[in-house]
XYZ file of C-alpha atoms in Angstrom:
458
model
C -22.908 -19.197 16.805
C -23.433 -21.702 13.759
C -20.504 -22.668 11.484
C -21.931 -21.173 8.162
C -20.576 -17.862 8.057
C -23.043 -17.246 5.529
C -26.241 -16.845 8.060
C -24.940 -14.662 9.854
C -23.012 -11.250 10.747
C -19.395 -11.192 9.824
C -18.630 -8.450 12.141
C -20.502 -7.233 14.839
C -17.870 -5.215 16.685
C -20.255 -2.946 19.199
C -20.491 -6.172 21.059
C -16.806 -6.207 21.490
C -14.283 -4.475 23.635
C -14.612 -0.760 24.169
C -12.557 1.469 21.524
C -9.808 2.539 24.241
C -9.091 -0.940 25.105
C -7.119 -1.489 21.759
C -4.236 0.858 23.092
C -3.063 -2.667 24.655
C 0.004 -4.209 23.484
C -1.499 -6.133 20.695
C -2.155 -2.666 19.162
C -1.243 -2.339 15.607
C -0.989 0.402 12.562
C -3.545 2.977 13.007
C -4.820 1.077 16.399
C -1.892 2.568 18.387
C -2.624 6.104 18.831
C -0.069 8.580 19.908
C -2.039 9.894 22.465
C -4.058 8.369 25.226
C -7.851 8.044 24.430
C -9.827 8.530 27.726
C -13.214 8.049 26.179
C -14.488 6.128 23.399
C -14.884 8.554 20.290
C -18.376 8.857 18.541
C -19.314 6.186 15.955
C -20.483 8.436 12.822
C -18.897 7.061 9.952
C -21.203 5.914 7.142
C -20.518 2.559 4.547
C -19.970 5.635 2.076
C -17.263 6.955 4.249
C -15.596 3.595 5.159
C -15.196 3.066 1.375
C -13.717 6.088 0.890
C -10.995 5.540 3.615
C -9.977 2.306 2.749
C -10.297 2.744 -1.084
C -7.765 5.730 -0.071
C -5.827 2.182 2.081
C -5.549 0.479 -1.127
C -4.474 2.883 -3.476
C -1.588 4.430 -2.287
C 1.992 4.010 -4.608
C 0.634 0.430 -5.833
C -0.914 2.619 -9.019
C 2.345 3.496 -10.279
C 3.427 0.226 -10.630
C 0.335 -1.306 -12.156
C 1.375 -0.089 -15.667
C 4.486 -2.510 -15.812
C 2.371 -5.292 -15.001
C 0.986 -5.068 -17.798
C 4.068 -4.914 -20.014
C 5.440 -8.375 -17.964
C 2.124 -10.319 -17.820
C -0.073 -8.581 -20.890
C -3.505 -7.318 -20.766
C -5.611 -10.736 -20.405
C -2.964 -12.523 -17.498
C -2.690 -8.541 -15.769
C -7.290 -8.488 -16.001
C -7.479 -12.041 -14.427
C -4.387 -12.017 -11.964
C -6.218 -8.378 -10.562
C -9.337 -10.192 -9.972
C -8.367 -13.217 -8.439
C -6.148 -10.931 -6.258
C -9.075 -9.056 -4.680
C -11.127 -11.654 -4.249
C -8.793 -13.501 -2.203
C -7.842 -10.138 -0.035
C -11.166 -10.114 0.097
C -11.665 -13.875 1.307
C -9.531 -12.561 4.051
C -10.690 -9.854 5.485
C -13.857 -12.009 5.805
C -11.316 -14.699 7.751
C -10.085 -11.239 9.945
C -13.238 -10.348 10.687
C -15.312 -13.402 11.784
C -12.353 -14.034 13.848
C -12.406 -10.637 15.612
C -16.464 -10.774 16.423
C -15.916 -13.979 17.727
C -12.729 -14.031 19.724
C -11.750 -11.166 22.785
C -9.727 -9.220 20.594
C -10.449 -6.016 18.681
C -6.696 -5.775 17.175
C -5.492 -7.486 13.997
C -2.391 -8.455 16.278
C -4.822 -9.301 18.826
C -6.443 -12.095 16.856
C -2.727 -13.221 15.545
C -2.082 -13.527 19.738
C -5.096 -15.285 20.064
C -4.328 -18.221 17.701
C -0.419 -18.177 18.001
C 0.265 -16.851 21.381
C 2.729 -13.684 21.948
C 5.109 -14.756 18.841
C 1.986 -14.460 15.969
C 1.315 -10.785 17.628
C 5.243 -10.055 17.041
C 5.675 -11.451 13.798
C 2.323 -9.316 12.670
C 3.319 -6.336 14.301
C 7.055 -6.960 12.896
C 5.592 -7.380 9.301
C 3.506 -4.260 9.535
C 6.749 -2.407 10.535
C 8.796 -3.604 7.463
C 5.511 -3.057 5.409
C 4.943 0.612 6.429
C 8.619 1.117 6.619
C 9.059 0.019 2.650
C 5.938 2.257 1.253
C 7.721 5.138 2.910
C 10.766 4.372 1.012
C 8.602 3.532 -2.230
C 6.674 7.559 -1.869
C 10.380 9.015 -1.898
C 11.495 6.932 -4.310
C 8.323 8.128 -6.473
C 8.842 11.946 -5.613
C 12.350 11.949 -6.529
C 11.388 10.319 -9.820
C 9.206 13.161 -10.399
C 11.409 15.992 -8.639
C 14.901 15.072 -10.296
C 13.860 11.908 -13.239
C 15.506 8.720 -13.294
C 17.881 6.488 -15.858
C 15.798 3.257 -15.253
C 17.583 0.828 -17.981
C 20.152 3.395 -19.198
C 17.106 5.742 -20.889
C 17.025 9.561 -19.425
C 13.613 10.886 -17.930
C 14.516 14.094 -16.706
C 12.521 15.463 -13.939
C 9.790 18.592 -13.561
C 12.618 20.672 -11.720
C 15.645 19.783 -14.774
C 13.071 20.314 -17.194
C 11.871 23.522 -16.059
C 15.430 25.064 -14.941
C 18.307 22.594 -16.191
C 20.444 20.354 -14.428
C 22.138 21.732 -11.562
C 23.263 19.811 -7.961
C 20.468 21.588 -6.058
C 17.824 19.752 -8.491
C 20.023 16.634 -8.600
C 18.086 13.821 -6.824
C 19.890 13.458 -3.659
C 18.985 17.264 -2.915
C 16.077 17.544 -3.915
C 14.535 14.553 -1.453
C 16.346 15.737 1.033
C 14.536 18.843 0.727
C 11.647 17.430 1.004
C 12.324 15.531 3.657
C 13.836 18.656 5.700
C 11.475 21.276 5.316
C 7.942 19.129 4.042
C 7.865 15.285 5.473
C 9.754 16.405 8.790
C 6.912 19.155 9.685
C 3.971 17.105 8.617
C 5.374 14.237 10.835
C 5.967 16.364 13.669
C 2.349 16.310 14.833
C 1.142 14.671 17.928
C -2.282 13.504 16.357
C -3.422 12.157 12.727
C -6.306 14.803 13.427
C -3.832 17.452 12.684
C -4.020 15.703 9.411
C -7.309 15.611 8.237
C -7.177 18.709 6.130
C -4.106 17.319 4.299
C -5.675 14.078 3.566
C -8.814 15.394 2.335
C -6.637 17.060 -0.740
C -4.431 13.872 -1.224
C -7.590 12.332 -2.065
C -8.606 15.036 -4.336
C -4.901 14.896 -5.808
C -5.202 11.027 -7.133
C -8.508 12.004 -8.117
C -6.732 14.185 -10.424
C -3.674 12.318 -11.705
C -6.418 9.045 -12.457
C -8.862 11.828 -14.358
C -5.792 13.755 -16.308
C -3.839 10.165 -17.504
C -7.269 8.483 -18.802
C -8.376 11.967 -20.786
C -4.510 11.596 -22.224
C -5.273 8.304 -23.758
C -8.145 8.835 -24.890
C -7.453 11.588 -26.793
C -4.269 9.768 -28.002
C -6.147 6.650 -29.008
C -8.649 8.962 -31.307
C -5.317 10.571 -32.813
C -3.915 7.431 -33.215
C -1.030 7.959 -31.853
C -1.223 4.931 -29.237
C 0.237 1.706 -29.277
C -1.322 -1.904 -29.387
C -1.308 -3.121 -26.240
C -0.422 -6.906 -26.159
C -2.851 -9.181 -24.796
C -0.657 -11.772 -23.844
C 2.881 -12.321 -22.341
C 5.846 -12.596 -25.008
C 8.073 -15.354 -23.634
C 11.094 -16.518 -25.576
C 12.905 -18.623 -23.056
C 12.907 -19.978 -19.293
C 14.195 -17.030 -17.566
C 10.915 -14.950 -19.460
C 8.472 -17.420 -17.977
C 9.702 -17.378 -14.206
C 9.621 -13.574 -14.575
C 5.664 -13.511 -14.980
C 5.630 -14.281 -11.336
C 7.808 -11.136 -10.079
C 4.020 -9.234 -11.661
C 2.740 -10.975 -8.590
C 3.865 -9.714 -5.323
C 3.596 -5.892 -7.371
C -0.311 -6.315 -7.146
C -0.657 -8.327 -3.491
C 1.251 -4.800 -2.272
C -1.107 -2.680 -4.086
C -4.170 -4.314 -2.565
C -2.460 -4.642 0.799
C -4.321 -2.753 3.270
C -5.379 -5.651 5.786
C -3.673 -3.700 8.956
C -6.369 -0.497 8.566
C -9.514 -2.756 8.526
C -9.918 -3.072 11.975
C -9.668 0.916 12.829
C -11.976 1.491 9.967
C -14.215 -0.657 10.955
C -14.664 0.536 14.447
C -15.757 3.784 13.552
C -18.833 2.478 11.652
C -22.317 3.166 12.847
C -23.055 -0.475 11.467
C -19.865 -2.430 12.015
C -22.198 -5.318 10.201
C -21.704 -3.473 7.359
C -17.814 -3.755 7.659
C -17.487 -6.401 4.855
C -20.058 -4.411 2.429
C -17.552 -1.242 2.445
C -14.400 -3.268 1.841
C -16.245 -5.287 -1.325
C -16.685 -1.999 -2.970
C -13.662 -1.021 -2.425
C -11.773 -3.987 -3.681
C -14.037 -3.299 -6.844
C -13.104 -0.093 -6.861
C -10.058 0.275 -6.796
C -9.704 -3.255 -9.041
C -10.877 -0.890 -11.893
C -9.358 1.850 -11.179
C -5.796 -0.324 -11.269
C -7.156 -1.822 -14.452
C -7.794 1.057 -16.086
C -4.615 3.241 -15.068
C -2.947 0.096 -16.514
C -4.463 0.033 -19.808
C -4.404 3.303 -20.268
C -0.694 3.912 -19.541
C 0.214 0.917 -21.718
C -1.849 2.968 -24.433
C 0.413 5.724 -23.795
C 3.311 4.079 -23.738
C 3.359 1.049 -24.462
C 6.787 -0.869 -24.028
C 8.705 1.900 -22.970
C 6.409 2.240 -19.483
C 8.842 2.254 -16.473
C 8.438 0.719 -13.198
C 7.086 3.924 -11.914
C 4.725 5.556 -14.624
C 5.299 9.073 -13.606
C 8.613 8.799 -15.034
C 7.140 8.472 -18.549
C 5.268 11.438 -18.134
C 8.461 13.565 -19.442
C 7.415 12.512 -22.849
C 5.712 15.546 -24.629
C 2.766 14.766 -26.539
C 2.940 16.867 -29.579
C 0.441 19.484 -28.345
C 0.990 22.852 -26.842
C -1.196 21.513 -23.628
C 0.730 18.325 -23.450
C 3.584 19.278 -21.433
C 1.226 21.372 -19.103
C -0.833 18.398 -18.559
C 2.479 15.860 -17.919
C 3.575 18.025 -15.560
C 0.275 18.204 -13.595
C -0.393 14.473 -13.851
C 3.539 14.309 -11.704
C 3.376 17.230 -9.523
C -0.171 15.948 -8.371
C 0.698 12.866 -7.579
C 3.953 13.339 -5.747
C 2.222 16.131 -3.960
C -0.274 13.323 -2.785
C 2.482 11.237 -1.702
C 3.723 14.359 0.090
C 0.718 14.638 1.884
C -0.210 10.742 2.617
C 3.454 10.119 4.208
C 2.147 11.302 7.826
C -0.275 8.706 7.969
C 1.865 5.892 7.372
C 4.320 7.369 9.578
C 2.125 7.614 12.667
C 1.356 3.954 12.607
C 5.256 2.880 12.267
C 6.550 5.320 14.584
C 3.799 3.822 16.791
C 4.477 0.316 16.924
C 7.986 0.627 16.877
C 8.117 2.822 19.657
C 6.099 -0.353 21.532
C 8.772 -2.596 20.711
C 11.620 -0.289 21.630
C 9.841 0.999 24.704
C 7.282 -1.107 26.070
C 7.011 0.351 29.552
C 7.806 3.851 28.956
C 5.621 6.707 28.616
C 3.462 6.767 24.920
C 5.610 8.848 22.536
C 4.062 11.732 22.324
C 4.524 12.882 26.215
C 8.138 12.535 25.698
C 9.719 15.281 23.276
C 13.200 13.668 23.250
C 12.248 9.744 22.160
C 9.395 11.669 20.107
C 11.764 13.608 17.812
C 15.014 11.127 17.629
C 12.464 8.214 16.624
C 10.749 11.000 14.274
C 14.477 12.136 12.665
C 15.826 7.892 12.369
C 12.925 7.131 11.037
C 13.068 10.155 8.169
C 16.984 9.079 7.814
C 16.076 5.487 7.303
C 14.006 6.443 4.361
C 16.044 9.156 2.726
C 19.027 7.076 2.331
C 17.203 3.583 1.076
C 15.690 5.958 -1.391
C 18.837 6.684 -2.596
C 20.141 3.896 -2.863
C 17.486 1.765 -4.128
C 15.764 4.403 -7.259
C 13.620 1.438 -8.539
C 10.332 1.025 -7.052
C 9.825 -2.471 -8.778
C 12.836 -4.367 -7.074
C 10.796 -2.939 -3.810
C 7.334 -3.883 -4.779
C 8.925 -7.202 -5.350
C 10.659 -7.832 -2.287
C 7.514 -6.432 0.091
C 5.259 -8.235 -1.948
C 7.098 -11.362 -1.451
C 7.403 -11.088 2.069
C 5.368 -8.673 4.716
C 2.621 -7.934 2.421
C 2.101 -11.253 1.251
C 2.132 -12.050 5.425
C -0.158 -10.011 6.723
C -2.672 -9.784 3.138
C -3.035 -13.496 2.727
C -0.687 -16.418 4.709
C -1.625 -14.658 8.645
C -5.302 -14.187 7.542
C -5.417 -18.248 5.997
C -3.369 -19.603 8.883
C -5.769 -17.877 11.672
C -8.775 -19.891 9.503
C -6.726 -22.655 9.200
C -5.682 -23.201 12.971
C -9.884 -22.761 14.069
C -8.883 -21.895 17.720
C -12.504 -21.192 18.117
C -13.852 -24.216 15.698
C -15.899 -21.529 13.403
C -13.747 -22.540 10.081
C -15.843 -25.136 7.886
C -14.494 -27.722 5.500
C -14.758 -25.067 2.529
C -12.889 -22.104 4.494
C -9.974 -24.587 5.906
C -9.479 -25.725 2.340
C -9.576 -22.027 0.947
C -7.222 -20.898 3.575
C -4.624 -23.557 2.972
C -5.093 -22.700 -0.316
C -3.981 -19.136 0.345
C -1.221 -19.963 2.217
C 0.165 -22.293 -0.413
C -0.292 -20.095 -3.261
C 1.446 -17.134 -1.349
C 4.132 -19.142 -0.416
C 4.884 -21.226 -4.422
C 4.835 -17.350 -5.644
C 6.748 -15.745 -3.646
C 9.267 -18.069 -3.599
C 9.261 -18.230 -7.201
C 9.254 -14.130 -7.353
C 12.271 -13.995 -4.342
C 14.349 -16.367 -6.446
C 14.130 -14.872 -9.922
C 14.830 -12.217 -8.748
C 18.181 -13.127 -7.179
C 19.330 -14.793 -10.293
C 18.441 -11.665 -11.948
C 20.634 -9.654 -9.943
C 23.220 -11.867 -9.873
C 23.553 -12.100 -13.481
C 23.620 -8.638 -13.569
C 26.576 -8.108 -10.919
């Protein structure tokens, strides 16, 4: 194989390991299946449908965050920081890749166990954990916002259920996730196999489809009316503290392009796993507009009264008979997407942390017992760190700083960096240390303003 990556194939999986060899213990996220696969499945997914899927890998919760970034960072800083995001998560997936057609691995923890032994594979699989575990937390967090409002800096959004029938306990936020916890997530999570699933995530899709088309058609029609506001191009800073917070912005966007631990499941199902890093580019353009535009438009909206979570602005009524109608769609189909994505993320946490607990035992799914009690902590875990934690920006923060940064951009750049299988040239070792630098200034910087800011507030 030559050193410039440029000349040839950045992935040519169907030379690598069969698909039911990455049920191994370097199995990771959607790699660790529930059930034991006996036969390779068929290879029949198309660059069209590999954009789909991880376009649907990207998006996620990140969207109703974006908003805010704009209100810390301001239009211009929020454009380029999105950009320079993607093309850096895309910089390494390239490093992933190249790495898994030329290694023995077929895993992302694989590769991580390749160039840093058994403790890379359990840091990865460790971060992945935390990772999955947090955007659980972050979709409850976002349904009860919608279910039951929020009081995010002492203002009152009330939510669908108050507005439509009062306040009353049983609509009162505790209850209502709970409910949906009880009698929605704990069903959907019950199933054996994400193929149970497909059905459910086909109208997820279709349900951000939705909440993306309704919010842009609101303000457009607002900015004709005239009734939006100027959104400001730059950030207003007015002392130290204002500056250091541009960098908490940061670790909000790295999460909402984080989807480095689906790539290599993805990518196997290709008919062309060549075309691997094709797919992914579109995506990351993709879905960079789509953040870009849910974020101008919601600033439009509302400008700087947008709330960490966007949804929670939608309470406003527009002046129009249709406007409430249409705020209430844009929420319900959005937490109903969360609803429905939950599973997914759930299979591969319950999965890998099932491999830690119970590394010799029987996969999950044979035994009803460890199935269920991991099933019900897990569900427990979530429901009460969405209580007590009702702002998804502090979260965004902290996972951004930490596992997403990990396994999105310092892993990737320190696999490139080490060269175990002297493929890196001068121009990807300097890239990747890069990376790993810049993750680790900002994060820092994001981790630590965040203390301060807490601790003035205490």
């Amino acid at each position: 194989m030559c050193n410039d990556p440029e000349k040839e194939p950045l992935i040519i999986l169907a030379r690598k390991t069969p698909y039911h060899r990455m049920t191994s213990s370097t199995s990771t996220g959607a790699n660790a299946p529930l059930l034991q696969v006996n036969k390779p499945p068929a290879k029949h997914t198309s660059v069209s449908g590999v954009v789909f899927n991880v376009s649907t890998s990207i998006i996620g919760a990140g969207i109703m965050a974006i908003p805010a970034t704009l209100k810390v960072l301001g239009v211009v800083p929020a454009f380029l920081l999105i950009v320079i995001i993607a093309w850096l998560a895309d910089i390494s997936v390239e490093f992933l890749m190249r790495y898994t057609n030329t290694g023995k691995s077929t895993t992302y923890a694989g590769v991580m166990k390749e160039s840093f032994g058994r403790v890379g594979s359990f840091v990865l699989q460790a971060c992945v954990v935390l990772n999955n575990l947090g955007c659980l937390i972050i979709y409850l967090i976002i349904i009860g916002d919608v279910l039951s409002g929020n009081q995010p800096e002492g203002s009152v959004h009330l939510g669908v259920l108050q507005e439509w029938f009062g306040v009353h306990w049983w609509n009162s936020r505790a209850f209502s996730i709970l409910f949906t916890v009880v009698f929605i997530m704990l069903p959907l999570v019950s199933y054996r196999r994400v193929e149970a699933l497909r059905f459910s995530s086909a109208i997820a899709v279709l349900l951000a489809v939705l909440f993306v088309a309704i919010s842009s058609v609101m303000a457009i029609t607002a900015l004709f009316q005239g009734k939006t506001e100027r959104p400001r191009l730059l950030p207003y800073l007015d002392n130290r503290a204002s500056f250091f917070d541009l960098f908490t912005a940061v670790p909000v966007i790295v999460t909402a392009f984080n989807f480095h631990f689906n790539v290599h499941p993805i990518g196997f199902e290709m008919d062309k796993p060549s075309d691997m890093m094709k797919a992914v580019r579109i995506s990351l353009i993709l879905c960079g507009a789509i953040y870009f535009a849910i974020g101008v438009f919601g600033y439009l909206l509302f400008g700087e009264s947008i709330t960490s979570d966007i949804l929670v602005n939608f309470d406003q009524n527009s002046g129009s008979a249709l406007g409430p109608v249409l705020n209430d769609i844009v929420r319900l189909s959005y937490a109903l997407h969360l609803m429905l994505v939950f599973p997914l993320l759930n299979f591969s946490l319950r999965a890998n942390i099932d491999e830690f607990l119970f590394p010799s035992r029987l996969i999950p799914a044979r035994d009803n017992i460890r199935f269920m009690s991991v099933t019900v902590i897990l569900l427990a875990i979530c429901y009460l760190a969405a209580i007590a934690i009702p702002n998804i920006w502090y979260f965004f923060q902290v996972m951004g700083s930490t596992t997403a940064v990990s396994i999105a951009f310092v892993f990737p750049g320190a696999i490139a960096f080490r060269d175990v299988h002297g493929i890196s040239t001068l121009r990807d070792r300097i890239i990747s240390a890069l990376m790993i630098i810049l993750a680790a200034v900002t994060s820092t910087i994001a981790l630590s303003t965040n203390i301060y800011s807490l601790s003035t507030e205490l």
